[in-house]
Amino acid sequence: MKRILQFVILSGIFAALACAGVSCSDYLGRVDDEEQTDQGDGSGEGNTPSEGDGSGEGNTPGEGDGSGEGNTPGEGTASGVKGWYELPYINDKDGNGIDDDNPNLVYASHSFQMGGRKYRNYTVCFSTEHHCPVWVAAPRHACYSEKNVKRTDAYKADPVIEKLAPGMQYLDEKIGDKDKDKDKDKDKDCNRGHMLGSAERLCSAEANRQVFHYSNIAPQLSAGFNTGGGGWNLLEDYMDEQVPADTLYEVIGCYFDTYVDGYGKKAEKKKLSKYCGRSDVSFPTMFYYAVLRTKNGNTHKALKDCTSDELRCVAFVRAHSNSLKGQDPSSRELMSISDLERLTGITYFPNVPQAPKDSFTPSDWGL
């Protein structure tokens, strides 16, 4: 694998951890600097932590220590993590963190330390054109959500994205100031919506702080979408119920062209007049979850060892609209992963070639 540019240290980060009925600290593997094409989910053969965890062939230590430039724990480009099951295709063969064909797309990965060990948190594709995340990919397992800490509200620029694309993230320096951090400093209709939610990373303060990076934040309508009973909040709650004893692999994404969803709700393409110190942030017209897991939910098997019949995947797709407030998830918002790929142009779950991306059964998802 080619080395990354000198200004960003290759992340020797992220040990996979997703294992049925086991705490975070019980399941950790090694990472290395090889491209991982046989990534497991942390359980590996016989549930041994050093197998099937993204270590790749040979289980050699990574080139870096996950510190990233400036010794910030667990921050680096997405180089060396390309085999993880949750990841969409990352077009970055030279490993510099910038898309090989579209320089407006940059990639970063984040991990966190807990009990002297490293765990992967999430990987992001960020658009400097939209000043917004395109997708955030992450594993979901009960151990990530163990309530060991409180919400940190540690909003700040993603340090990796800032190195790759200086000045392209939100600029609101008042974030974190409880007296001044009101909607008057943001677009009047939108608040700061998490892609990967804060409640999904409460196992450590570091993990929670990372989900407040701007690269994981998108503008979301505050009246009926990202609020109590809002369309997005209800979908987030529903996705919490889909996390099995095995791991749920998810991609949370934004779409920016005019979109009409399965409920007939329409969102128009536009720029926000003011959002977190900028006047050029794109309004996401649609948000989605693309999710993959085992059917049984308690197999203790790495996905590479599962057949297509043992897996299920689907996309939950909602227009960015206040009118979805109070709308519980239904089969009307489901879409096959293949159809989502045709819509967004993104390839999902390329490291699970047997994933049944062309079909889905609503009842598998309780709908």
CSV table of C-alpha atoms in Angstrom, one decimal:
chain,number,residue,atom,x,y,z
A,1,MET,CA,0.0,0.0,0.0
A,2,LYS,CA,1.3,3.4,-0.9
A,3,ARG,CA,2.2,5.7,2.0
A,4,ILE,CA,0.3,8.9,2.6
A,5,LEU,CA,1.6,12.4,2.3
A,6,GLN,CA,4.1,13.6,4.9
A,7,PHE,CA,1.7,16.1,6.4
A,8,VAL,CA,-0.6,13.3,7.7
A,9,ILE,CA,0.7,10.3,9.5
A,10,LEU,CA,-0.9,7.0,8.4
A,11,SER,CA,-3.4,6.0,11.0
A,12,GLY,CA,-2.5,2.7,12.5
A,13,ILE,CA,-5.9,3.0,14.0
A,14,PHE,CA,-9.1,1.2,14.6
A,15,ALA,CA,-9.5,-2.3,16.0
A,16,ALA,CA,-12.8,-3.8,15.2
A,17,LEU,CA,-14.8,-4.8,18.1
A,18,ALA,CA,-18.3,-6.0,17.2
A,19,CYS,CA,-19.0,-9.3,18.9
A,20,ALA,CA,-22.1,-10.7,20.2
A,21,GLY,CA,-22.8,-10.1,23.9
A,22,VAL,CA,-19.3,-9.0,24.7
A,23,SER,CA,-18.2,-5.7,26.2
A,24,CYS,CA,-16.0,-3.3,24.2
A,25,SER,CA,-12.9,-4.0,26.3
A,26,ASP,CA,-13.2,-7.7,25.7
A,27,TYR,CA,-12.9,-7.6,21.9
A,28,LEU,CA,-10.0,-5.9,20.3
A,29,GLY,CA,-7.7,-6.9,17.4
A,30,ARG,CA,-4.6,-5.5,15.8
A,31,VAL,CA,-4.3,-3.2,12.9
A,32,ASP,CA,-1.7,-2.9,10.1
A,33,ASP,CA,-0.8,-0.9,7.1
A,34,GLU,CA,-2.0,-3.4,4.5
A,35,GLU,CA,-5.1,-2.9,2.5
A,36,GLN,CA,-7.7,-5.0,4.2
A,37,THR,CA,-9.9,-7.0,1.9
A,38,ASP,CA,-10.9,-9.8,4.3
A,39,GLN,CA,-12.0,-7.6,7.1
A,40,GLY,CA,-14.0,-9.3,9.8
A,41,ASP,CA,-16.3,-7.9,12.5
A,42,GLY,CA,-14.1,-8.5,15.5
A,43,SER,CA,-15.2,-12.0,16.2
A,44,GLY,CA,-13.1,-13.7,13.6
A,45,GLU,CA,-12.5,-17.4,13.5
A,46,GLY,CA,-13.7,-18.9,16.8
A,47,ASN,CA,-14.2,-15.3,18.1
A,48,THR,CA,-10.5,-14.7,18.6
A,49,PRO,CA,-9.8,-11.0,18.8
A,50,SER,CA,-6.8,-11.1,16.5
A,51,GLU,CA,-8.6,-12.6,13.6
A,52,GLY,CA,-11.1,-11.0,11.2
A,53,ASP,CA,-10.6,-7.6,12.8
A,54,GLY,CA,-9.1,-5.7,9.9
A,55,SER,CA,-5.5,-6.6,10.6
A,56,GLY,CA,-5.1,-8.0,7.1
A,57,GLU,CA,-2.5,-10.6,6.1
A,58,GLY,CA,0.3,-11.0,8.6
A,59,ASN,CA,-1.2,-9.0,11.5
A,60,THR,CA,1.8,-6.6,11.4
A,61,PRO,CA,1.7,-3.4,13.3
A,62,GLY,CA,0.5,-0.3,11.5
A,63,GLU,CA,2.9,2.3,10.1
A,64,GLY,CA,1.6,5.0,12.4
A,65,ASP,CA,0.2,5.0,15.9
A,66,GLY,CA,-3.1,6.5,15.2
A,67,SER,CA,-2.0,9.9,16.5
A,68,GLY,CA,-2.2,11.8,13.3
A,69,GLU,CA,-0.2,15.0,12.8
A,70,GLY,CA,0.1,17.0,16.0
A,71,ASN,CA,-0.3,13.9,18.2
A,72,THR,CA,-4.1,14.2,18.3
A,73,PRO,CA,-5.2,10.7,19.4
A,74,GLY,CA,-6.9,8.6,16.8
A,75,GLU,CA,-7.1,11.0,13.8
A,76,GLY,CA,-5.9,10.2,10.3
A,77,THR,CA,-6.8,9.9,6.6
A,78,ALA,CA,-8.8,6.9,5.5
A,79,SER,CA,-5.8,5.1,4.1
A,80,GLY,CA,-5.3,1.6,5.4
A,81,VAL,CA,-8.9,1.1,6.4
A,82,LYS,CA,-10.4,0.2,3.1
A,83,GLY,CA,-11.4,-3.3,4.0
A,84,TRP,CA,-13.9,-2.5,6.8
A,85,TYR,CA,-17.3,-3.8,6.1
A,86,GLU,CA,-19.2,-0.5,6.7
A,87,LEU,CA,-17.2,1.5,4.1
A,88,PRO,CA,-18.4,2.6,0.8
A,89,TYR,CA,-15.8,2.6,-2.0
A,90,ILE,CA,-13.0,5.1,-1.3
A,91,ASN,CA,-11.4,6.3,-4.4
A,92,ASP,CA,-8.0,7.2,-3.0
A,93,LYS,CA,-5.4,4.9,-4.4
A,94,ASP,CA,-2.5,7.2,-3.6
A,95,GLY,CA,-3.6,7.4,0.1
A,96,ASN,CA,-3.4,11.2,0.4
A,97,GLY,CA,-6.9,11.5,1.8
A,98,ILE,CA,-8.2,13.3,-1.4
A,99,ASP,CA,-10.4,11.6,-3.9
A,100,ASP,CA,-8.4,10.6,-7.0
A,101,ASP,CA,-11.1,11.9,-9.4
A,102,ASN,CA,-12.9,14.6,-7.5
A,103,PRO,CA,-10.7,16.9,-5.4
A,104,ASN,CA,-13.8,18.3,-3.7
A,105,LEU,CA,-14.0,15.0,-1.7
A,106,VAL,CA,-11.7,14.3,1.2
A,107,TYR,CA,-11.6,11.4,3.6
A,108,ALA,CA,-10.8,11.0,7.3
A,109,SER,CA,-11.0,8.3,9.9
A,110,HIS,CA,-11.2,8.5,13.6
A,111,SER,CA,-10.5,6.1,16.5
A,112,PHE,CA,-10.5,6.4,20.2
A,113,GLN,CA,-8.5,5.1,23.2
A,114,MET,CA,-10.2,3.2,26.0
A,115,GLY,CA,-8.5,1.1,28.6
A,116,GLY,CA,-5.2,1.5,26.8
A,117,ARG,CA,-6.6,0.1,23.6
A,118,LYS,CA,-7.8,1.6,20.3
A,119,TYR,CA,-11.2,1.2,18.8
A,120,ARG,CA,-12.4,2.5,15.5
A,121,ASN,CA,-15.1,5.2,15.6
A,122,TYR,CA,-16.1,6.4,12.1
A,123,THR,CA,-14.9,7.2,8.6
A,124,VAL,CA,-16.2,10.3,6.7
A,125,CYS,CA,-16.3,11.5,3.2
A,126,PHE,CA,-16.5,15.3,3.3
A,127,SER,CA,-17.4,17.6,0.4
A,128,THR,CA,-15.6,21.0,0.1
A,129,GLU,CA,-18.2,21.9,-2.5
A,130,HIS,CA,-21.1,21.5,-0.2
A,131,HIS,CA,-19.1,22.2,3.1
A,132,CYS,CA,-20.9,19.2,4.5
A,133,PRO,CA,-20.4,15.4,4.9
A,134,VAL,CA,-21.4,13.2,2.0
A,135,TRP,CA,-21.4,10.1,4.1
A,136,VAL,CA,-20.3,8.8,7.5
A,137,ALA,CA,-19.6,5.1,7.9
A,138,ALA,CA,-19.5,3.3,11.2
A,139,PRO,CA,-20.1,0.0,13.0
A,140,ARG,CA,-22.9,-0.1,15.6
A,141,HIS,CA,-22.7,-2.4,18.6
A,142,ALA,CA,-24.2,-2.2,22.0
A,143,CYS,CA,-20.8,-1.6,23.6
A,144,TYR,CA,-20.4,1.7,21.8
A,145,SER,CA,-23.5,3.1,23.4
A,146,GLU,CA,-22.6,2.1,27.0
A,147,LYS,CA,-23.4,5.2,29.0
A,148,ASN,CA,-20.0,5.7,30.5
A,149,VAL,CA,-19.9,9.5,29.8
A,150,LYS,CA,-22.3,12.4,29.2
A,151,ARG,CA,-22.7,14.2,25.9
A,152,THR,CA,-19.7,16.5,25.5
A,153,ASP,CA,-21.0,19.1,23.0
A,154,ALA,CA,-17.4,19.5,21.9
A,155,TYR,CA,-18.2,21.1,18.5
A,156,LYS,CA,-15.0,21.9,16.5
A,157,ALA,CA,-13.4,21.5,13.1
A,158,ASP,CA,-12.3,18.0,12.1
A,159,PRO,CA,-8.5,18.3,12.4
A,160,VAL,CA,-7.8,15.8,9.6
A,161,ILE,CA,-10.2,17.5,7.2
A,162,GLU,CA,-8.8,20.9,8.1
A,163,LYS,CA,-5.3,19.7,7.0
A,164,LEU,CA,-6.6,18.3,3.8
A,165,ALA,CA,-8.9,21.2,3.0
A,166,PRO,CA,-8.2,24.3,5.1
A,167,GLY,CA,-11.1,26.6,5.8
A,168,MET,CA,-13.7,24.4,4.2
A,169,GLN,CA,-15.6,23.5,7.3
A,170,TYR,CA,-18.1,25.5,9.4
A,171,LEU,CA,-16.6,28.7,10.8
A,172,ASP,CA,-18.8,29.5,13.8
A,173,GLU,CA,-16.4,30.2,16.5
A,174,LYS,CA,-19.1,30.7,19.1
A,175,ILE,CA,-20.0,27.0,19.2
A,176,GLY,CA,-19.7,25.8,22.7
A,177,ASP,CA,-20.5,29.3,24.2
A,178,LYS,CA,-23.8,28.6,26.0
A,179,ASP,CA,-24.7,32.3,26.1
A,180,LYS,CA,-24.1,33.1,22.5
A,181,ASP,CA,-24.6,29.8,20.7
A,182,LYS,CA,-28.2,30.3,19.7
A,183,ASP,CA,-30.0,30.0,16.4
A,184,LYS,CA,-29.3,33.7,15.6
A,185,ASP,CA,-25.8,32.5,14.7
A,186,LYS,CA,-27.0,29.9,12.3
A,187,ASP,CA,-29.6,29.6,9.6
A,188,LYS,CA,-32.9,30.3,11.3
A,189,ASP,CA,-34.5,27.1,10.1
A,190,CYS,CA,-31.6,24.6,10.7
A,191,ASN,CA,-29.7,23.3,13.7
A,192,ARG,CA,-26.6,21.1,13.9
A,193,GLY,CA,-27.6,17.5,13.0
A,194,HIS,CA,-25.3,14.6,13.8
A,195,MET,CA,-24.8,11.9,11.1
A,196,LEU,CA,-23.5,9.4,13.6
A,197,GLY,CA,-25.4,10.3,16.8
A,198,SER,CA,-23.9,11.4,20.1
A,199,ALA,CA,-26.0,8.8,21.9
A,200,GLU,CA,-24.3,6.1,19.8
A,201,ARG,CA,-20.9,6.9,21.2
A,202,LEU,CA,-21.1,7.3,24.9
A,203,CYS,CA,-18.6,4.6,25.8
A,204,SER,CA,-15.8,7.2,26.2
A,205,ALA,CA,-15.3,10.9,26.3
A,206,GLU,CA,-12.9,10.8,23.3
A,207,ALA,CA,-15.4,8.8,21.2
A,208,ASN,CA,-18.1,11.3,22.0
A,209,ARG,CA,-15.9,14.3,21.3
A,210,GLN,CA,-15.1,13.0,17.9
A,211,VAL,CA,-18.8,12.8,16.8
A,212,PHE,CA,-19.0,16.5,17.4
A,213,HIS,CA,-16.4,17.2,14.7
A,214,TYR,CA,-18.0,19.4,12.0
A,215,SER,CA,-17.3,16.6,9.5
A,216,ASN,CA,-20.0,14.6,11.3
A,217,ILE,CA,-22.5,17.5,11.4
A,218,ALA,CA,-25.0,18.5,8.7
A,219,PRO,CA,-27.7,21.2,8.7
A,220,GLN,CA,-31.1,19.7,9.7
A,221,LEU,CA,-34.4,21.5,9.9
A,222,SER,CA,-35.1,22.2,13.6
A,223,ALA,CA,-38.9,22.5,13.5
A,224,GLY,CA,-39.9,19.0,12.4
A,225,PHE,CA,-36.8,17.0,11.3
A,226,ASN,CA,-34.1,17.1,14.0
A,227,THR,CA,-36.2,17.6,17.1
A,228,GLY,CA,-38.2,15.6,19.5
A,229,GLY,CA,-40.6,13.6,17.4
A,230,GLY,CA,-39.0,14.9,14.2
A,231,GLY,CA,-38.6,12.8,11.1
A,232,TRP,CA,-34.9,12.2,11.5
A,233,ASN,CA,-35.1,11.6,15.3
A,234,LEU,CA,-37.7,9.0,14.8
A,235,LEU,CA,-35.6,7.2,12.2
A,236,GLU,CA,-32.6,7.4,14.5
A,237,ASP,CA,-34.6,5.8,17.3
A,238,TYR,CA,-35.8,3.1,14.9
A,239,MET,CA,-32.2,2.3,13.8
A,240,ASP,CA,-31.2,1.9,17.4
A,241,GLU,CA,-33.6,-1.1,17.5
A,242,GLN,CA,-31.9,-2.7,14.5
A,243,VAL,CA,-28.6,-3.2,16.2
A,244,PRO,CA,-28.1,-6.9,16.8
A,245,ALA,CA,-25.8,-8.9,19.1
A,246,ASP,CA,-23.7,-9.1,16.0
A,247,THR,CA,-22.7,-5.8,14.5
A,248,LEU,CA,-24.8,-3.4,12.4
A,249,TYR,CA,-22.7,-1.8,9.7
A,250,GLU,CA,-24.1,1.6,8.6
A,251,VAL,CA,-23.6,4.5,6.2
A,252,ILE,CA,-25.4,7.7,7.1
A,253,GLY,CA,-25.5,9.9,4.0
A,254,CYS,CA,-26.7,13.3,2.6
A,255,TYR,CA,-28.0,14.0,-0.9
A,256,PHE,CA,-28.0,17.5,-2.4
A,257,ASP,CA,-30.1,17.4,-5.6
A,258,THR,CA,-33.9,18.0,-5.5
A,259,TYR,CA,-35.5,14.9,-4.1
A,260,VAL,CA,-39.0,13.4,-3.6
A,261,ASP,CA,-39.3,10.5,-1.1
A,262,GLY,CA,-41.7,7.6,-0.8
A,263,TYR,CA,-44.1,9.8,1.2
A,264,GLY,CA,-44.3,12.3,-1.6
A,265,LYS,CA,-42.3,14.9,0.4
A,266,LYS,CA,-40.1,17.1,-1.7
A,267,ALA,CA,-37.0,19.0,-0.8
A,268,GLU,CA,-35.5,21.6,-3.2
A,269,LYS,CA,-31.8,22.0,-3.9
A,270,LYS,CA,-30.5,25.3,-2.4
A,271,LYS,CA,-27.7,27.0,-0.5
A,272,LEU,CA,-28.3,28.2,3.1
A,273,SER,CA,-28.0,32.0,3.6
A,274,LYS,CA,-26.3,31.5,6.9
A,275,TYR,CA,-25.2,28.4,8.7
A,276,CYS,CA,-22.4,28.2,11.3
A,277,GLY,CA,-20.6,31.2,10.0
A,278,ARG,CA,-20.9,30.4,6.3
A,279,SER,CA,-23.2,31.5,3.4
A,280,ASP,CA,-22.2,28.7,1.0
A,281,VAL,CA,-23.4,25.5,2.8
A,282,SER,CA,-25.6,23.2,0.8
A,283,PHE,CA,-29.0,22.2,2.1
A,284,PRO,CA,-29.2,18.4,2.1
A,285,THR,CA,-32.4,17.4,0.4
A,286,MET,CA,-32.4,13.9,1.7
A,287,PHE,CA,-30.8,11.8,4.5
A,288,TYR,CA,-30.4,8.1,4.5
A,289,TYR,CA,-29.2,5.1,6.3
A,290,ALA,CA,-27.7,2.2,4.3
A,291,VAL,CA,-27.4,-0.7,6.7
A,292,LEU,CA,-26.0,-4.2,6.6
A,293,ARG,CA,-26.1,-7.0,9.2
A,294,THR,CA,-26.6,-10.7,9.7
A,295,LYS,CA,-30.2,-12.0,9.4
A,296,ASN,CA,-29.9,-14.1,12.6
A,297,GLY,CA,-28.2,-11.3,14.5
A,298,ASN,CA,-26.3,-13.6,16.8
A,299,THR,CA,-24.1,-15.6,14.6
A,300,HIS,CA,-20.7,-14.7,16.1
A,301,LYS,CA,-19.4,-14.9,12.5
A,302,ALA,CA,-17.4,-12.4,10.5
A,303,LEU,CA,-19.3,-11.2,7.4
A,304,LYS,CA,-16.7,-12.7,5.1
A,305,ASP,CA,-17.8,-16.1,6.4
A,306,CYS,CA,-21.5,-15.5,5.8
A,307,THR,CA,-23.4,-16.5,2.7
A,308,SER,CA,-25.7,-14.1,1.0
A,309,ASP,CA,-28.7,-15.9,2.5
A,310,GLU,CA,-27.3,-15.1,6.0
A,311,LEU,CA,-27.2,-11.4,5.4
A,312,ARG,CA,-29.7,-8.6,4.9
A,313,CYS,CA,-29.2,-5.0,3.8
A,314,VAL,CA,-31.5,-2.0,2.9
A,315,ALA,CA,-31.6,1.8,2.8
A,316,PHE,CA,-33.9,4.0,4.8
A,317,VAL,CA,-34.4,7.2,2.8
A,318,ARG,CA,-36.2,10.4,4.0
A,319,ALA,CA,-36.6,13.7,2.3
A,320,HIS,CA,-35.3,16.6,4.4
A,321,SER,CA,-38.7,18.0,5.4
A,322,ASN,CA,-40.4,19.3,8.5
A,323,SER,CA,-43.6,17.6,7.3
A,324,LEU,CA,-42.2,14.3,8.4
A,325,LYS,CA,-42.6,15.2,12.1
A,326,GLY,CA,-44.4,12.3,13.8
A,327,GLN,CA,-44.0,10.0,10.9
A,328,ASP,CA,-42.8,6.6,12.1
A,329,PRO,CA,-40.6,4.6,9.7
A,330,SER,CA,-42.5,2.5,7.2
A,331,SER,CA,-41.9,0.4,4.1
A,332,ARG,CA,-42.5,3.5,1.9
A,333,GLU,CA,-39.1,4.8,2.7
A,334,LEU,CA,-37.2,1.6,2.0
A,335,MET,CA,-34.9,1.2,-1.0
A,336,SER,CA,-32.6,-1.5,-2.1
A,337,ILE,CA,-28.9,-0.7,-1.8
A,338,SER,CA,-28.5,-1.1,-5.6
A,339,ASP,CA,-31.2,1.5,-6.2
A,340,LEU,CA,-29.5,3.9,-3.7
A,341,GLU,CA,-26.2,3.4,-5.6
A,342,ARG,CA,-27.9,4.4,-8.8
A,343,LEU,CA,-29.3,7.5,-7.2
A,344,THR,CA,-26.1,8.7,-5.4
A,345,GLY,CA,-23.4,7.2,-7.6
A,346,ILE,CA,-21.7,5.7,-4.5
A,347,THR,CA,-20.8,2.0,-4.2
A,348,TYR,CA,-21.9,0.7,-0.8
A,349,PHE,CA,-20.4,-2.3,1.1
A,350,PRO,CA,-17.9,-3.2,-1.6
A,351,ASN,CA,-16.0,-5.4,0.9
A,352,VAL,CA,-19.0,-7.7,1.3
A,353,PRO,CA,-19.5,-8.8,-2.3
A,354,GLN,CA,-22.1,-11.3,-1.3
A,355,ALA,CA,-24.3,-8.7,0.3
A,356,PRO,CA,-27.9,-9.0,-1.2
A,357,LYS,CA,-27.9,-5.4,-2.5
A,358,ASP,CA,-30.6,-5.9,-5.2
A,359,SER,CA,-33.4,-6.9,-2.8
A,360,PHE,CA,-34.9,-6.5,0.6
A,361,THR,CA,-37.8,-7.8,2.6
A,362,PRO,CA,-39.6,-5.1,4.7
A,363,SER,CA,-40.6,-7.6,7.4
A,364,ASP,CA,-37.0,-8.3,8.0
A,365,TRP,CA,-36.8,-4.8,9.3
A,366,GLY,CA,-40.0,-4.9,11.3
A,367,LEU,CA,-42.0,-3.1,8.6
